[in-house]
Short mmCIF file of C-alpha atoms in Angstrom, two decimals:
data_model
loop_
_atom_site.label_atom_id
_atom_site.label_comp_id
_atom_site.label_asym_id
_atom_site.label_seq_id
_atom_site.Cartn_x
_atom_site.Cartn_y
_atom_site.Cartn_z
CA MET A 1 -0.16 -0.17 0.15
CA THR A 2 1.60 2.97 -0.77
CA GLU A 3 1.68 6.24 1.28
CA SER A 4 -0.17 9.18 -0.73
CA SER A 5 1.64 12.05 -0.44
CA GLU A 6 0.17 15.06 1.47
CA PRO A 7 0.73 18.37 -0.28
CA GLU A 8 3.50 20.03 0.96
CA PRO A 9 3.00 23.70 2.09
CA GLN A 10 3.93 26.13 -0.05
CA ALA A 11 6.95 28.64 0.75
CA ASP A 12 5.93 31.88 1.99
CA ASP A 13 7.93 33.47 -1.22
CA ASP A 14 4.94 33.70 -3.16
CA GLN A 15 3.50 36.07 -0.15
CA LEU A 16 7.00 38.67 0.11
CA PRO A 17 6.04 40.11 -3.01
CA ILE A 18 2.32 40.85 -2.13
CA SER A 19 3.71 42.32 1.79
CA ASN A 20 5.89 44.49 -0.25
CA SER A 21 3.94 45.76 -2.60
CA GLU A 22 1.46 46.62 0.05
CA THR A 23 4.01 48.31 2.04
CA THR A 24 5.03 50.18 -1.27
CA SER A 25 1.69 51.15 -2.17
CA SER A 26 0.52 52.17 1.35
CA ASP A 27 3.92 54.07 1.65
CA THR A 28 2.96 55.80 -1.99
CA SER A 29 -0.12 56.62 -0.63
CA GLY A 30 1.40 58.37 2.29
CA LEU A 31 3.46 60.28 -0.05
CA GLU A 32 0.74 61.18 -2.11
CA ASP A 33 -1.43 62.48 0.97
CA THR A 34 1.35 64.61 1.98
CA GLN A 35 2.14 66.14 -1.47
CA GLY A 36 -1.99 66.57 -2.08
CA ALA A 37 -1.94 68.36 0.98
CA GLN A 38 1.02 70.37 0.30
CA ASP A 39 -0.82 71.20 -3.07
CA ILE A 40 -3.83 71.92 -1.29
CA ARG A 41 -1.62 74.59 1.18
CA LYS A 42 -0.31 76.03 -2.00
CA ALA A 43 -3.51 76.16 -3.94
CA GLN A 44 -5.04 78.26 -0.72
CA GLY A 45 -1.79 80.34 -0.34
CA ILE A 46 -0.65 79.02 2.60
CA GLU A 47 3.12 78.42 2.34
CA GLU A 48 5.36 76.56 5.23
CA SER A 49 7.30 78.70 7.08
CA GLU A 50 11.11 77.85 7.89
CA PRO A 51 12.72 79.22 10.77
CA ILE A 52 15.18 81.71 9.61
CA GLU A 53 18.64 81.71 11.42
CA ALA A 54 19.95 85.33 11.89
CA GLU A 55 23.26 85.76 10.27
CA GLU A 56 26.16 85.89 12.36
CA GLY A 57 27.37 89.29 13.21
CA ALA A 58 23.93 90.74 11.68
CA GLU A 59 21.83 93.06 14.07
CA SER A 60 18.03 92.17 14.73
CA PRO A 61 15.52 94.93 13.81
CA VAL A 62 14.72 95.81 17.34
CA THR A 63 18.65 96.22 18.09
CA ILE A 64 18.69 98.48 15.33
CA GLN A 65 16.03 100.20 16.57
CA GLN A 66 17.42 100.68 19.55
CA HIS A 67 20.36 102.16 18.01
CA SER A 68 18.36 104.41 16.16
CA ASP A 69 16.52 106.11 18.96
CA PHE A 70 19.52 105.75 21.39
CA LEU A 71 21.07 108.13 18.92
CA LEU A 72 18.34 110.80 18.46
CA LEU A 73 18.19 111.05 22.35
CA LEU A 74 21.76 111.67 22.49
CA ALA A 75 21.93 113.81 19.89
CA LEU A 76 19.34 116.11 22.49
CA PHE A 77 21.07 115.11 25.38
CA ILE A 78 24.28 116.68 24.04
CA SER A 79 22.89 119.77 23.15
CA PHE A 80 20.68 120.12 25.98
CA ARG A 81 23.90 120.26 28.04
CA LEU A 82 25.87 122.18 26.29
CA LEU A 83 23.34 124.90 25.75
CA THR A 84 22.91 124.69 29.92
CA LEU A 85 26.78 125.45 30.30
CA PHE A 86 26.89 128.30 27.69
CA LEU A 87 23.53 130.11 28.73
CA LEU A 88 22.80 129.31 32.47
CA ARG A 89 25.13 130.47 35.03
CA PRO A 90 25.73 128.20 38.17
CA GLY A 91 24.67 129.42 41.47
CA GLY A 92 20.64 130.67 41.90
CA PHE A 93 19.23 132.80 44.79
CA ILE A 94 19.74 129.88 47.12
CA ARG A 95 23.06 129.39 46.35
CA ASP A 96 24.86 131.97 44.58
CA TRP A 97 28.32 129.90 44.48
CA SER A 98 29.61 127.39 42.41
CA ASP A 99 32.70 125.04 42.85
CA PHE A 100 33.93 126.52 39.37
CA ASP A 101 35.06 129.85 41.57
CA THR A 102 36.81 127.25 44.19
CA PHE A 103 38.67 125.25 40.90
CA LEU A 104 39.53 128.81 39.56
CA GLY A 105 40.87 129.92 42.86
CA ILE A 106 42.97 126.95 43.29
CA ALA A 107 44.07 126.99 39.32
CA ALA A 108 45.29 130.82 39.94
CA THR A 109 47.89 130.11 42.35
CA SER A 110 49.98 128.51 39.80
CA ASP A 111 50.60 132.05 38.68
CA TYR A 112 52.61 132.57 41.44
CA GLY A 113 54.53 129.04 40.67
CA LEU A 114 51.98 127.61 43.35
CA TYR A 115 50.83 124.23 42.30
CA PRO A 116 48.52 121.70 44.37
CA PHE A 117 50.29 118.63 46.41
CA LEU A 118 53.57 120.13 45.12
CA HIS A 119 53.10 123.27 47.34
CA TYR A 120 50.11 123.09 49.11
CA TRP A 121 47.39 120.40 50.14
CA LEU A 122 44.03 119.65 49.35
CA GLU A 123 41.00 117.75 50.56
CA TRP A 124 40.26 116.05 47.27
CA PRO A 125 42.55 113.73 45.48
CA PRO A 126 44.68 115.17 42.74
CA LEU A 127 42.94 114.30 39.55
CA ILE A 128 40.32 117.57 39.49
CA PRO A 129 42.63 120.35 40.76
CA TRP A 130 45.02 119.20 38.19
CA LEU A 131 42.69 119.33 35.40
CA ALA A 132 41.56 122.87 36.68
CA VAL A 133 45.04 123.92 36.71
CA GLY A 134 45.05 122.73 32.48
CA ALA A 135 41.87 124.14 32.04
CA TYR A 136 43.29 127.62 33.82
CA LYS A 137 46.50 127.63 31.51
CA LEU A 138 44.33 126.83 28.44
CA SER A 139 41.95 129.89 28.99
CA LEU A 140 44.44 132.36 29.28
CA LEU A 141 44.99 131.57 25.42
CA PHE A 142 41.86 133.22 24.58
CA PRO A 143 40.85 137.25 25.20
CA PRO A 144 38.85 137.98 28.05
CA TRP A 145 35.34 138.32 27.20
CA THR A 146 32.21 139.83 29.60
CA ASP A 147 33.15 137.59 32.80
CA HIS A 148 36.84 136.33 33.33
CA ARG A 149 35.52 133.34 34.44
CA LEU A 150 33.93 132.82 30.80
CA TRP A 151 36.70 130.15 29.31
CA PHE A 152 37.59 128.64 32.28
CA VAL A 153 34.23 127.66 32.83
CA LEU A 154 33.41 126.53 29.19
CA ILE A 155 36.75 124.33 29.09
CA LEU A 156 36.35 122.65 32.39
CA GLY A 157 32.58 122.35 31.82
CA GLY A 158 33.34 120.99 28.64
CA VAL A 159 35.24 118.20 30.02
CA PHE A 160 32.25 117.29 32.47
CA VAL A 161 29.94 117.04 29.26
CA LEU A 162 32.22 114.51 27.67
CA PHE A 163 32.27 112.56 31.02
CA GLU A 164 28.45 113.05 31.23
CA THR A 165 28.27 112.00 27.52
CA GLY A 166 30.11 109.17 28.82
CA ASN A 167 27.73 108.07 31.40
CA PHE A 168 24.74 108.42 28.99
CA VAL A 169 26.18 105.98 26.98
CA LEU A 170 27.00 103.26 29.49
CA LEU A 171 23.37 103.78 30.83
CA TYR A 172 22.61 102.54 27.37
CA ARG A 173 24.99 99.32 27.45
CA LEU A 174 23.92 98.66 31.28
CA SER A 175 20.10 98.93 30.09
CA ARG A 176 20.33 96.57 27.50
CA ARG A 177 22.21 94.23 29.51
CA LEU A 178 19.00 94.50 31.63
CA TYR A 179 16.42 94.72 29.42
CA GLY A 180 17.27 94.19 25.71
CA ASN A 181 20.75 91.96 25.39
CA GLY A 182 19.04 88.52 26.20
CA PRO A 183 18.11 85.90 23.89
CA SER A 184 14.67 87.00 23.64
CA ALA A 185 15.54 90.02 22.49
CA ASP A 186 16.65 89.01 18.96
CA ARG A 187 13.90 86.38 18.27
CA GLY A 188 12.35 86.83 14.59
CA ASN A 189 8.89 85.30 16.12
CA GLN A 190 8.37 88.33 18.43
CA THR A 191 5.45 90.57 17.75
CA LEU A 192 6.17 93.86 16.81
CA GLY A 193 4.28 95.28 20.09
CA HIS A 194 6.51 93.39 21.81
CA LYS A 195 9.37 94.63 20.15
CA SER A 196 8.22 98.12 20.92
CA GLN A 197 8.08 97.46 24.47
CA LEU A 198 11.33 96.04 24.73
CA THR A 199 12.89 99.19 23.12
CA ASP A 200 10.84 101.67 26.07
CA TYR A 201 12.56 99.61 28.21
CA VAL A 202 15.84 100.00 27.51
CA LEU A 203 15.18 103.61 26.76
CA ARG A 204 13.19 104.50 30.16
CA PRO A 205 16.39 104.57 32.24
CA LEU A 206 17.63 107.32 29.51
CA TRP A 207 14.56 109.01 29.73
CA LEU A 208 14.91 109.63 33.46
CA TYR A 209 18.87 110.59 33.28
CA ALA A 210 18.14 113.28 30.74
CA LEU A 211 15.15 114.84 32.32
CA LEU A 212 16.62 114.56 35.99
CA PHE A 213 17.31 118.15 37.11
CA VAL A 214 20.36 117.25 40.20
CA PRO A 215 22.63 116.26 36.92
CA ILE A 216 21.70 119.10 35.34
CA TYR A 217 22.56 121.29 38.40
CA ALA A 218 25.90 119.42 39.02
CA LEU A 219 27.29 119.81 35.55
CA LEU A 220 27.20 124.00 36.26
CA GLY A 221 29.79 123.58 38.83
CA PHE A 222 30.50 120.05 40.33
CA PHE A 223 32.55 117.26 39.36
CA ASP A 224 30.49 114.24 40.18
CA ALA A 225 29.96 113.34 36.46
CA ILE A 226 33.53 112.34 36.27
CA THR A 227 33.32 110.03 39.37
CA LEU A 228 29.76 108.65 38.18
CA PHE A 229 31.69 107.65 35.05
CA PHE A 230 34.33 105.64 36.64
CA LEU A 231 31.45 103.79 38.63
CA LEU A 232 29.74 102.89 35.92
CA LEU A 233 32.60 102.23 33.68
CA ALA A 234 33.91 99.65 36.39
CA LEU A 235 30.30 98.10 36.56
CA GLU A 236 29.99 97.43 32.81
CA LEU A 237 33.59 96.23 32.66
CA ILE A 238 32.52 93.52 35.70
CA LEU A 239 29.36 92.44 34.05
CA GLY A 240 31.48 91.81 30.87
CA GLY A 241 33.68 89.83 32.99
CA ARG A 242 36.85 92.16 32.57
CA LEU A 243 38.10 92.30 36.16
CA LEU A 244 41.41 93.96 35.42
CA GLY A 245 39.66 97.14 33.47
CA SER A 246 37.47 97.14 36.25
CA ALA A 247 39.73 97.23 38.60
CA VAL A 248 41.73 99.85 37.03
CA SER A 249 38.58 102.15 36.29
CA VAL A 250 37.97 101.90 40.05
CA GLY A 251 41.25 103.00 40.64
CA VAL A 252 40.97 105.80 38.32
CA GLY A 253 37.87 106.89 39.75
CA PHE A 254 39.60 107.34 43.44
CA LEU A 255 41.82 109.85 42.17
CA VAL A 256 38.74 112.15 41.28
CA LYS A 257 36.70 111.23 44.78
CA LEU A 258 36.28 108.58 47.26
CA THR A 259 33.27 107.23 46.30
CA PRO A 260 34.25 104.47 43.95
CA ILE A 261 35.73 102.87 47.06
CA ILE A 262 32.15 101.11 47.28
CA PHE A 263 33.63 98.44 44.64
CA VAL A 264 36.41 97.46 46.61
#
């Protein structure tokens, strides 16, 4: 009796092309769906936004706007200080005196060959008295006009205006570090209102300083603007990680007034 041969199960090789074709068809249909969706979006005028990376070294629009507003404010600040120096006399009804008169008296002793800290002692550090002597010697080169103090006040006051301008620039740099120099300040996906608000925050300390009366009054006869300059410069250098430069700034400020000792 012969054994009936049972049909052997067919190999799965015949099924592989079917599964591959199904997978290929499903992938193709998925791609077609994706392309179809893209075609629909393009037909509706909707384009996919790609992340735009800022070029290295390029400034963002909000930074450019801040710089433009700052330059305008700086021009107004300098013109305001210069006109104050030219057209207003220090003193007033309450205190009809200015340290310009004191500096002039100290500097005028150089006519007799007497110089501060060489022939007499002063309670101030040496930088300002010697600055006054230099301004006095330079004022002698101009002819007298209306008031014998005029050229001396304009020269020494012009130096004060230069340091006041430096204070204004340093305030802007510190304000940008505080408000507008972080990563969120340069993102391109910010709304226009947020950028405008950020610029307002950066410039607000500058407006406050520009319109305060005390810095204007101090400009007309006091050297606190020079002291403030070295204080702000030391703070800016510390925040920038330049500790040696900050120490030098504090040392020079100490030659103007003892106030920078707060950084020691």
